[in-house]
Short mmCIF file of C-alpha atoms in Angstrom, two decimals:
data_model
loop_
_atom_site.label_atom_id
_atom_site.label_comp_id
_atom_site.label_asym_id
_atom_site.label_seq_id
_atom_site.Cartn_x
_atom_site.Cartn_y
_atom_site.Cartn_z
CA MET A 1071 61.22 -52.10 -3.35
CA ARG A 1072 58.38 -49.43 -3.72
CA ILE A 1073 60.05 -45.71 -4.00
CA ILE A 1074 57.66 -43.21 -2.22
CA LYS A 1075 57.71 -39.53 -2.72
CA LEU A 1076 57.15 -38.39 1.18
CA ASP A 1077 54.78 -35.96 2.56
CA HIS A 1078 52.00 -35.34 4.79
CA THR A 1079 49.59 -37.58 3.36
CA THR A 1080 52.09 -40.47 2.38
CA ARG A 1081 53.43 -40.13 6.30
CA ASP A 1082 50.24 -40.78 7.84
CA ASN A 1083 48.94 -44.12 5.64
CA ILE A 1084 53.00 -45.52 6.41
CA LEU A 1085 51.36 -45.13 9.86
CA SER A 1086 48.05 -46.33 9.83
CA ASP A 1087 49.42 -49.43 7.92
CA LEU A 1088 52.22 -50.68 10.58
CA LEU A 1089 49.49 -49.87 13.42
CA LYS A 1090 48.10 -52.64 11.79
CA ARG A 1091 50.33 -55.05 12.88
CA ASP A 1092 50.08 -54.47 16.37
CA PRO A 1093 49.33 -57.81 18.34
CA ASN A 1094 46.26 -56.21 20.01
CA ASN A 1095 44.34 -55.81 16.53
CA TYR A 1096 44.52 -59.79 16.67
CA ASP A 1097 41.01 -59.94 18.74
CA SER A 1098 40.38 -63.66 16.99
CA TYR A 1099 43.04 -65.44 19.21
CA GLY A 1100 41.49 -63.98 21.76
CA ALA A 1101 38.67 -66.08 23.07
CA ALA A 1102 41.27 -69.48 22.51
CA VAL A 1103 43.95 -67.56 23.99
CA GLN A 1104 41.50 -66.88 27.48
CA GLU A 1105 40.43 -70.84 27.22
CA ILE A 1106 43.79 -72.09 27.97
CA VAL A 1107 44.47 -69.88 30.35
CA GLU A 1108 41.79 -70.58 32.34
CA ALA A 1109 42.44 -73.84 31.63
CA VAL A 1110 45.61 -73.78 33.19
CA LYS A 1111 45.08 -71.84 35.91
CA ALA A 1112 42.45 -74.33 36.78
CA ARG A 1113 43.28 -78.04 36.24
CA LYS A 1114 47.47 -76.44 36.43
CA ASP A 1115 49.44 -79.20 35.45
CA GLU A 1116 46.79 -81.68 33.73
CA ALA A 1117 46.02 -79.15 31.29
CA VAL A 1118 49.74 -77.87 30.62
CA PHE A 1119 50.28 -81.95 29.91
CA ALA A 1120 47.62 -81.89 26.99
CA TYR A 1121 48.02 -78.88 25.57
CA THR A 1122 51.61 -79.58 25.28
CA GLN A 1123 50.58 -82.99 23.85
CA LYS A 1124 47.73 -81.49 21.26
CA PHE A 1125 50.40 -78.66 20.09
CA ASP A 1126 53.76 -79.98 20.36
CA LYS A 1127 52.53 -83.93 20.06
CA VAL A 1128 55.00 -84.04 22.53
CA ARG A 1129 53.74 -86.02 25.71
CA ILE A 1130 55.88 -84.92 29.02
CA ASP A 1131 54.27 -85.03 33.06
CA LYS A 1132 55.78 -84.63 36.02
CA HIS A 1133 59.07 -86.69 35.76
CA THR A 1134 60.35 -84.79 32.35
CA ILE A 1135 58.57 -81.75 32.39
CA ARG A 1136 61.66 -79.94 33.65
CA VAL A 1137 64.78 -80.12 32.32
CA THR A 1138 67.91 -82.05 34.64
CA GLU A 1139 71.66 -81.79 34.55
CA ALA A 1140 71.62 -84.49 32.55
CA GLU A 1141 70.37 -83.07 29.99
CA ILE A 1142 72.36 -80.16 29.79
CA GLU A 1143 75.63 -81.71 29.60
CA GLU A 1144 74.47 -83.84 27.46
CA ALA A 1145 73.41 -80.65 25.36
CA GLN A 1146 76.30 -79.05 25.75
CA LYS A 1147 78.01 -82.11 24.55
CA GLY A 1148 76.61 -81.34 21.34
CA VAL A 1149 76.76 -77.79 20.37
CA ASP A 1150 80.27 -77.17 18.34
CA GLN A 1151 82.28 -75.15 20.60
CA GLU A 1152 83.63 -72.37 18.86
CA LEU A 1153 79.55 -70.72 18.94
CA ILE A 1154 79.86 -71.90 22.85
CA ALA A 1155 82.83 -69.63 22.90
CA VAL A 1156 81.28 -66.38 19.97
CA MET A 1157 77.96 -66.27 22.48
CA GLU A 1158 80.58 -66.21 25.98
CA LYS A 1159 81.92 -63.16 24.08
CA ALA A 1160 78.73 -62.24 23.03
CA MET A 1161 77.29 -62.48 27.21
CA LYS A 1162 80.84 -60.77 28.05
CA ASN A 1163 79.89 -57.86 26.68
CA ILE A 1164 75.97 -58.13 27.27
CA ARG A 1165 76.64 -58.29 31.01
CA ARG A 1166 79.34 -55.88 30.85
CA TYR A 1167 76.53 -52.79 29.57
CA HIS A 1168 73.35 -53.75 31.76
CA GLN A 1169 76.11 -53.50 35.10
CA MET A 1170 76.15 -49.89 33.53
CA GLN A 1171 72.66 -49.71 34.33
CA VAL A 1172 72.56 -51.18 38.31
CA ARG A 1173 70.76 -48.61 40.33
CA GLN A 1174 71.40 -47.96 44.10
CA SER A 1175 68.89 -47.15 46.92
CA TRP A 1176 70.22 -43.76 48.20
CA PHE A 1177 68.37 -42.28 51.27
CA ASP A 1178 68.83 -38.18 52.39
CA SER A 1179 69.19 -36.47 55.36
CA GLN A 1180 68.03 -33.44 56.19
CA PRO A 1181 68.43 -31.72 59.65
CA ASN A 1182 65.00 -30.72 60.31
CA GLY A 1183 64.53 -34.69 61.32
CA THR A 1184 63.68 -36.28 58.10
CA ILE A 1185 65.23 -39.16 55.94
CA LEU A 1186 63.55 -39.85 52.01
CA GLY A 1187 65.68 -42.82 50.11
CA GLN A 1188 64.33 -45.07 48.07
CA LYS A 1189 65.09 -49.17 48.62
CA ILE A 1190 65.79 -50.80 45.65
CA THR A 1191 64.90 -54.90 45.77
CA ALA A 1192 65.54 -57.24 42.61
CA LEU A 1193 62.26 -59.36 41.93
CA GLU A 1194 62.46 -62.63 43.56
CA SER A 1195 61.63 -64.42 40.16
CA VAL A 1196 61.45 -64.15 36.57
CA GLY A 1197 59.67 -66.27 33.77
CA VAL A 1198 61.77 -66.00 30.40
CA TYR A 1199 59.82 -66.87 27.31
CA VAL A 1200 62.13 -68.52 24.65
CA PRO A 1201 60.61 -69.39 21.58
CA GLY A 1202 61.50 -73.10 19.71
CA GLY A 1203 59.95 -74.88 16.81
CA LYS A 1204 61.61 -74.88 13.93
CA ALA A 1205 64.75 -72.31 14.81
CA ALA A 1206 67.07 -71.61 18.29
CA TYR A 1207 67.34 -67.81 19.92
CA PRO A 1208 70.04 -68.33 21.94
CA SER A 1209 70.40 -64.16 21.93
CA SER A 1210 67.74 -63.83 22.68
CA VAL A 1211 67.59 -66.24 25.39
CA LEU A 1212 71.07 -63.91 26.52
CA MET A 1213 69.26 -60.60 26.43
CA ASN A 1214 65.82 -61.85 29.45
CA ILE A 1215 67.75 -63.55 30.69
CA ILE A 1216 71.25 -61.37 31.59
CA PRO A 1217 69.71 -58.67 32.49
CA ALA A 1218 67.91 -60.80 35.36
CA GLU A 1219 71.39 -61.96 36.96
CA VAL A 1220 72.93 -58.81 36.64
CA ALA A 1221 69.86 -57.51 38.85
CA GLY A 1222 70.09 -60.22 41.91
CA VAL A 1223 66.83 -61.82 40.64
CA LYS A 1224 67.12 -65.72 42.26
CA ARG A 1225 65.35 -67.18 40.52
CA ILE A 1226 64.84 -67.50 36.42
CA VAL A 1227 62.93 -69.73 35.40
CA MET A 1228 62.86 -70.34 31.01
CA VAL A 1229 60.13 -72.08 29.21
CA THR A 1230 60.78 -72.74 25.93
CA PRO A 1231 58.58 -75.87 23.64
CA PRO A 1232 60.22 -79.18 23.49
CA GLY A 1233 61.35 -80.75 20.53
CA LYS A 1234 59.48 -83.47 18.50
CA ASP A 1235 62.11 -85.63 20.24
CA GLY A 1236 60.62 -83.77 23.78
CA LYS A 1237 63.77 -82.02 24.03
CA VAL A 1238 64.96 -78.62 24.35
CA ASP A 1239 67.34 -77.67 21.30
CA PRO A 1240 70.56 -77.59 22.64
CA VAL A 1241 71.91 -74.32 21.59
CA THR A 1242 69.52 -72.71 23.49
CA LEU A 1243 69.40 -74.78 27.11
CA THR A 1244 73.36 -74.06 26.51
CA ALA A 1245 72.20 -71.06 26.18
CA ALA A 1246 70.25 -70.61 29.28
CA HIS A 1247 72.81 -72.88 31.00
CA LEU A 1248 75.74 -69.97 30.44
CA ALA A 1249 73.56 -67.45 30.65
CA GLY A 1250 72.60 -68.19 34.67
CA ALA A 1251 69.12 -70.30 34.68
CA THR A 1252 68.00 -71.71 37.64
CA GLU A 1253 65.47 -73.83 35.68
CA VAL A 1254 64.37 -74.74 32.70
CA TYR A 1255 60.89 -75.82 31.91
CA LYS A 1256 59.56 -77.86 28.43
CA VAL A 1257 56.80 -76.50 27.84
CA GLY A 1258 55.91 -73.32 25.80
CA GLY A 1259 52.25 -71.80 23.94
CA ALA A 1260 49.86 -70.17 26.05
CA GLN A 1261 49.93 -72.67 28.55
CA ALA A 1262 53.65 -71.83 29.83
CA VAL A 1263 52.70 -67.89 30.28
CA ALA A 1264 49.62 -69.80 31.83
CA ALA A 1265 51.77 -71.71 34.44
CA LEU A 1266 53.95 -68.63 35.12
CA ALA A 1267 51.42 -66.84 35.95
CA PHE A 1268 49.23 -68.89 38.14
CA GLY A 1269 51.17 -72.32 39.07
CA THR A 1270 50.82 -75.50 38.56
CA GLU A 1271 52.33 -78.80 40.77
CA SER A 1272 55.73 -78.63 38.35
CA ILE A 1273 56.30 -75.35 38.08
CA PRO A 1274 55.91 -72.19 41.42
CA ARG A 1275 54.47 -68.92 39.68
CA VAL A 1276 57.11 -66.36 39.53
CA ASN A 1277 56.82 -62.15 39.67
CA LYS A 1278 56.95 -61.19 36.02
CA ILE A 1279 56.93 -63.14 32.72
CA VAL A 1280 59.49 -61.07 29.77
CA GLY A 1281 60.78 -62.50 25.97
CA PRO A 1282 59.48 -62.76 22.75
CA GLY A 1283 57.25 -65.75 20.84
CA ASN A 1284 53.61 -65.32 18.42
CA ILE A 1285 50.91 -64.23 18.16
CA PHE A 1286 48.91 -67.24 21.13
CA VAL A 1287 51.88 -66.06 23.58
CA ALA A 1288 52.36 -62.08 23.46
CA LEU A 1289 47.94 -62.61 23.75
CA ALA A 1290 49.04 -64.58 27.45
CA LYS A 1291 50.99 -61.98 28.34
CA LYS A 1292 48.92 -59.70 28.00
CA ALA A 1293 45.92 -62.13 29.52
CA VAL A 1294 47.68 -62.45 32.65
CA TYR A 1295 49.16 -58.58 33.37
CA GLY A 1296 48.10 -57.84 37.05
CA HIS A 1297 48.95 -61.00 37.73
CA VAL A 1298 52.11 -60.44 37.07
CA SER A 1299 53.88 -57.90 35.53
CA ILE A 1300 55.61 -58.82 32.40
CA ASP A 1301 57.57 -57.12 29.93
CA SER A 1302 55.79 -55.95 27.51
CA ILE A 1303 52.96 -56.95 23.82
CA ALA A 1304 55.46 -57.41 21.46
CA GLY A 1305 54.69 -56.72 18.39
CA PRO A 1306 56.75 -57.81 14.20
CA SER A 1307 60.01 -56.80 14.71
CA GLU A 1308 61.26 -53.15 11.95
CA ILE A 1309 64.04 -51.26 10.81
CA LEU A 1310 64.58 -47.70 10.19
CA VAL A 1311 67.42 -46.17 7.58
CA LEU A 1312 68.09 -43.15 7.92
CA ALA A 1313 69.84 -41.82 5.04
CA ASP A 1314 71.58 -38.90 2.74
CA ASP A 1315 73.85 -39.23 -1.03
CA THR A 1316 76.90 -40.27 1.58
CA ALA A 1317 75.27 -43.81 2.20
CA ASN A 1318 76.08 -47.27 0.41
CA PRO A 1319 73.58 -48.02 -1.33
CA ARG A 1320 74.14 -51.73 -0.90
CA PHE A 1321 74.97 -52.11 2.86
CA VAL A 1322 71.43 -49.79 3.53
CA ALA A 1323 70.11 -52.41 1.58
CA ALA A 1324 71.37 -55.51 3.21
CA ASP A 1325 70.56 -54.11 7.01
CA LEU A 1326 66.76 -53.64 5.60
CA LEU A 1327 66.57 -57.05 4.37
CA SER A 1328 68.11 -58.41 8.10
CA GLN A 1329 64.64 -57.53 9.61
CA ALA A 1330 62.58 -58.01 6.39
CA GLU A 1331 63.33 -61.96 7.17
CA HIS A 1332 62.13 -62.08 10.06
CA ASP A 1333 58.44 -62.80 9.23
CA GLU A 1334 55.72 -61.54 6.71
CA LEU A 1335 54.37 -58.67 8.85
CA ALA A 1336 58.57 -57.51 9.64
CA SER A 1337 58.77 -54.07 8.96
CA ALA A 1338 62.26 -52.51 6.46
CA ILE A 1339 61.20 -48.32 5.30
CA LEU A 1340 63.61 -46.65 4.21
CA VAL A 1341 63.69 -43.22 4.79
CA THR A 1342 66.42 -40.93 2.44
CA THR A 1343 66.79 -37.00 1.32
CA SER A 1344 68.05 -39.33 -2.15
CA PRO A 1345 66.26 -39.96 -4.72
CA GLU A 1346 69.88 -41.65 -6.72
CA LEU A 1347 70.28 -43.29 -2.78
CA ALA A 1348 66.55 -44.15 -3.32
CA ARG A 1349 66.86 -46.22 -6.76
CA GLN A 1350 69.66 -47.94 -6.20
CA VAL A 1351 69.01 -49.64 -2.66
CA SER A 1352 65.57 -50.75 -4.02
CA LEU A 1353 68.09 -52.27 -6.82
CA GLU A 1354 70.46 -54.17 -4.57
CA ALA A 1355 67.81 -55.13 -2.33
CA GLU A 1356 66.23 -56.68 -5.72
CA ARG A 1357 69.04 -58.63 -5.66
CA PHE A 1358 69.95 -59.40 -2.38
CA VAL A 1359 66.41 -60.87 -2.21
CA GLN A 1360 67.37 -63.42 -5.43
CA GLN A 1361 69.99 -65.07 -3.39
CA LEU A 1362 69.35 -65.11 0.65
CA SER A 1363 67.16 -68.01 1.57
CA ARG A 1364 64.24 -66.95 2.68
CA LYS A 1365 63.69 -65.64 -0.49
CA ASP A 1366 59.86 -66.00 0.17
CA ILE A 1367 59.78 -64.42 2.68
CA LEU A 1368 61.23 -61.22 1.89
CA GLU A 1369 59.54 -61.19 -0.55
CA LYS A 1370 55.92 -60.47 1.66
CA SER A 1371 57.60 -59.05 3.57
CA LEU A 1372 58.66 -56.18 1.17
CA GLU A 1373 55.53 -56.09 -0.45
CA ASN A 1374 53.54 -55.78 3.09
CA TYR A 1375 55.21 -53.11 5.17
CA GLY A 1376 58.86 -52.44 2.89
CA TYR A 1377 59.01 -48.66 1.58
CA ILE A 1378 61.39 -46.67 0.39
CA LEU A 1379 60.95 -42.55 1.41
CA VAL A 1380 62.03 -39.90 -0.48
CA ALA A 1381 62.13 -36.23 2.20
CA ASN A 1382 62.94 -33.07 0.65
CA THR A 1383 64.64 -32.29 3.96
CA MET A 1384 66.51 -34.25 6.28
CA GLU A 1385 64.22 -32.35 9.55
CA GLU A 1386 61.23 -33.76 7.19
CA ALA A 1387 63.18 -36.95 7.48
CA ILE A 1388 63.83 -37.05 11.25
CA ASP A 1389 60.82 -36.12 11.74
CA THR A 1390 58.87 -38.85 9.64
CA ALA A 1391 61.65 -41.24 11.86
CA ASN A 1392 60.10 -39.64 15.30
CA ALA A 1393 56.79 -39.84 14.40
CA ILE A 1394 57.47 -43.63 13.16
CA ALA A 1395 59.44 -44.04 16.33
CA SER A 1396 60.96 -47.47 15.17
CA GLU A 1397 62.02 -50.60 17.00
CA HIS A 1398 65.58 -50.06 15.67
CA LEU A 1399 66.33 -46.84 13.95
CA GLU A 1400 70.04 -46.73 11.34
CA ILE A 1401 71.74 -43.52 10.73
CA VAL A 1402 74.10 -42.99 8.39
CA THR A 1403 74.10 -39.19 7.67
CA ARG A 1404 77.47 -37.04 7.11
CA ASN A 1405 77.19 -35.66 10.47
CA PRO A 1406 75.16 -38.97 12.12
CA PHE A 1407 75.90 -37.92 15.09
CA GLU A 1408 73.90 -34.61 14.91
CA VAL A 1409 70.99 -36.64 13.70
CA MET A 1410 71.36 -38.79 16.40
CA THR A 1411 70.50 -35.65 18.75
CA LYS A 1412 67.13 -35.02 16.99
CA ILE A 1413 65.90 -38.84 17.25
CA GLN A 1414 63.13 -38.76 20.01
CA ASN A 1415 61.44 -41.95 19.05
CA ALA A 1416 63.88 -45.44 18.62
CA GLY A 1417 63.75 -47.80 20.25
CA ALA A 1418 67.74 -48.55 19.85
CA ILE A 1419 69.86 -46.62 17.34
CA PHE A 1420 73.17 -47.37 14.78
CA ILE A 1421 74.74 -45.12 14.40
CA GLY A 1422 77.36 -44.95 10.74
CA GLU A 1423 77.55 -47.55 7.72
CA TYR A 1424 79.62 -50.11 10.33
CA SER A 1425 77.09 -50.50 12.93
CA SER A 1426 74.47 -52.50 11.24
CA GLU A 1427 71.79 -53.57 13.30
CA PRO A 1428 72.83 -57.57 13.65
CA LEU A 1429 75.49 -55.99 15.75
CA GLY A 1430 72.93 -55.37 18.59
CA ASP A 1431 70.77 -58.19 18.55
CA TYR A 1432 73.80 -60.23 19.12
CA PHE A 1433 77.11 -59.10 19.88
CA ALA A 1434 77.73 -55.07 20.96
CA GLY A 1435 76.12 -55.59 24.39
CA PRO A 1436 73.02 -53.22 24.51
CA ASN A 1437 69.46 -55.44 24.57
CA HIS A 1438 67.56 -56.08 21.19
CA VAL A 1439 64.44 -56.56 23.50
CA LEU A 1440 62.63 -53.00 22.22
CA PRO A 1441 59.81 -51.04 21.96
CA THR A 1442 57.84 -51.71 18.28
CA ASN A 1443 54.85 -50.35 16.95
CA GLY A 1444 55.28 -47.08 17.71
CA THR A 1445 55.65 -47.86 21.52
CA ALA A 1446 59.52 -46.54 22.01
CA LYS A 1447 57.70 -43.09 21.84
CA PHE A 1448 57.09 -44.70 25.10
CA PHE A 1449 58.86 -47.79 26.63
CA SER A 1450 62.43 -48.74 26.56
CA PRO A 1451 64.67 -51.63 25.79
CA LEU A 1452 64.21 -54.20 28.40
CA GLY A 1453 67.20 -53.68 31.02
CA VAL A 1454 68.12 -54.00 34.72
CA ASP A 1455 64.72 -51.95 35.40
CA ASP A 1456 63.00 -54.03 34.22
CA PHE A 1457 63.71 -56.79 36.62
CA ILE A 1458 63.73 -54.49 40.01
CA LYS A 1459 60.90 -52.59 42.16
CA LYS A 1460 61.14 -49.33 44.41
CA SER A 1461 60.02 -49.09 47.77
CA SER A 1462 60.09 -45.91 49.16
CA ILE A 1463 61.73 -45.14 52.34
CA ILE A 1464 59.85 -42.08 54.51
CA TYR A 1465 61.48 -41.01 57.92
CA TYR A 1466 60.34 -37.67 60.27
CA SER A 1467 60.94 -37.60 63.78
CA LYS A 1468 58.53 -35.75 66.15
CA GLU A 1469 60.17 -32.06 65.64
CA ALA A 1470 60.28 -32.16 61.91
CA LEU A 1471 56.42 -33.37 62.36
CA GLU A 1472 55.38 -30.40 64.32
CA PRO A 1473 56.07 -27.51 61.83
CA VAL A 1474 54.12 -29.24 59.16
CA HIS A 1475 51.69 -31.22 61.06
CA LYS A 1476 48.56 -28.94 60.46
CA ASP A 1477 49.21 -28.55 57.02
CA ILE A 1478 48.45 -31.68 56.70
CA ILE A 1479 45.67 -31.76 59.19
CA ALA A 1480 44.22 -29.02 56.04
CA PHE A 1481 45.35 -31.20 53.47
CA ALA A 1482 43.35 -34.04 54.74
CA ARG A 1483 40.46 -32.04 55.45
CA ALA A 1484 39.80 -30.45 52.18
CA GLU A 1485 39.85 -33.85 50.71
CA HIS A 1486 36.82 -34.75 53.31
CA LEU A 1487 38.93 -37.68 54.61
CA THR A 1488 38.88 -37.36 58.55
CA ALA A 1489 40.35 -40.67 59.34
CA HIS A 1490 43.46 -39.26 57.73
CA ALA A 1491 43.81 -35.59 59.49
CA ASN A 1492 42.62 -37.66 63.35
CA SER A 1493 46.32 -39.64 62.50
CA ILE A 1494 48.18 -37.07 62.42
CA GLU A 1495 46.12 -34.83 64.59
CA THR A 1496 46.34 -37.35 67.58
CA ARG A 1497 50.05 -37.41 67.24
CA PHE A 1498 49.68 -33.78 69.14
CA GLU A 1499 46.28 -33.82 71.55
CA LYS A 1500 47.41 -31.48 74.46
CA ASP A 1501 46.50 -34.40 76.79
CA GLY A 1502 50.08 -34.52 78.24
CA ARG A 1503 50.46 -38.09 76.87
CA ASP A 1504 53.32 -36.37 74.31
#
C-alpha cells in the first residue's frame, strides 16, 4: 500500500479521488436505466419477464415469478443446519439492537386546552432488494428485513435475481424466510426496482425500496425516488482505520483488506500518527494479498483507492477521518473511547482492536447498511426510523385559540394569504353564531 505524508494538499486530493466513485457520476448508464424503468412502468409483467430473460437468461412468467412455500421448504433443506444456527444467533442480536430504536407516539396536553403530539405509523409495505448472481448475501437480507419487521411493516417484499436454474439461492431464501419476508420474487436489476415502484400484474407496488445493488440498481432507485421512498444511493464499500503506535499492524492490515475485497472501487485507508506502523501495515497487507482468494480484486482496489496516511498529530488524523466520513471507521488507539467522542462523521464506529469491521457486518447487531462516499456527514445507518412515518397531531379548543387568533390572522395577512386569515377570523365573527 502507498504511504503518504498527510497535509492539506494530499487530503484534498484523496477526497477528490474518492468522490469519483459516487454512483451519481455514472451518467453513461442513466439512459439505459431510464429506458428499463419506463418500459416496466408501461408494460409491467411483460417487460419484467423480457428483461429477466435478456439479462439473467432465465424464463419466468406469472406462475413462476413468486417463490412458493414448497420452494422455501426445499431451500431450507439444502442449507447447512450450522449456518442456520449462526443466522439465528445473528438475528437475535440484530433484532435486539433495533428494538432499542423503536419510537412511541407522544401527546402533550396543556391546561389551556391544547393537545400537540406525534403519531408514529409503520409503513404499509417495503421492498427489499438483495443482490444475486455469483454470490449469496444472507447478512444483507437480515439487515434490511429485520428493522422493517421490528418497525411493524406488514408487507415486506424481497426481490432478487434468479440463478441459471431459475431458482433463488437457498441461503438467501432461507434468510428471507427466517427474517420475516412476506413475499419473494425472482427478479433483479433495474426492472425489479421499477416493478416495486410502479407495480405490475404480479408484483404489487410498495411504499419504500431499500437494499444494495449494482450501478443499475442504484440508478433505478434514484429514478423512481419520489414515486416511492428509498434508503439511499449506495456507493462502493469503504473503511478507514484511525490508529497510533499501539495498534497491531497485522490486525490493521487484515481489517483494511476486509473491505478492499468487495470490489475494485472499494476504499481502504489507514490514518496513523506512527510512521513505523504505516510501514509494517503496508508489508502485512502485501503478505495477506498473496494468500487471499480475491487477490486480483484486492490488488486493484488497493492500487485505486488504498492509502496509508501519516499524520503529525492525532488531532490532524481525527480531522482527516471527519473529512473523509467513512462508511466504516475503526479506532485503534491508546484511548479509543476518548477519540470516539471527537468523531463527527462516520457510518459505524468500531472501538478497539477486537472490534473489527466484519463483526458489524454479520453479528453484533447494529445495521451494516451504512452511508458511503462522504454521506455520513448527513445520513445515518439503516434502522427502524427508515420504516416508519410520523404524523403531527394538533388540537386547540375554542378557549385555547381565542387568545392567539389575532396573531395568526396578522401572520397570514403579512403573507397576503387572506383565505388563511379568513379561516381563523370566521370562527370569531360577532354575529351571534359563536
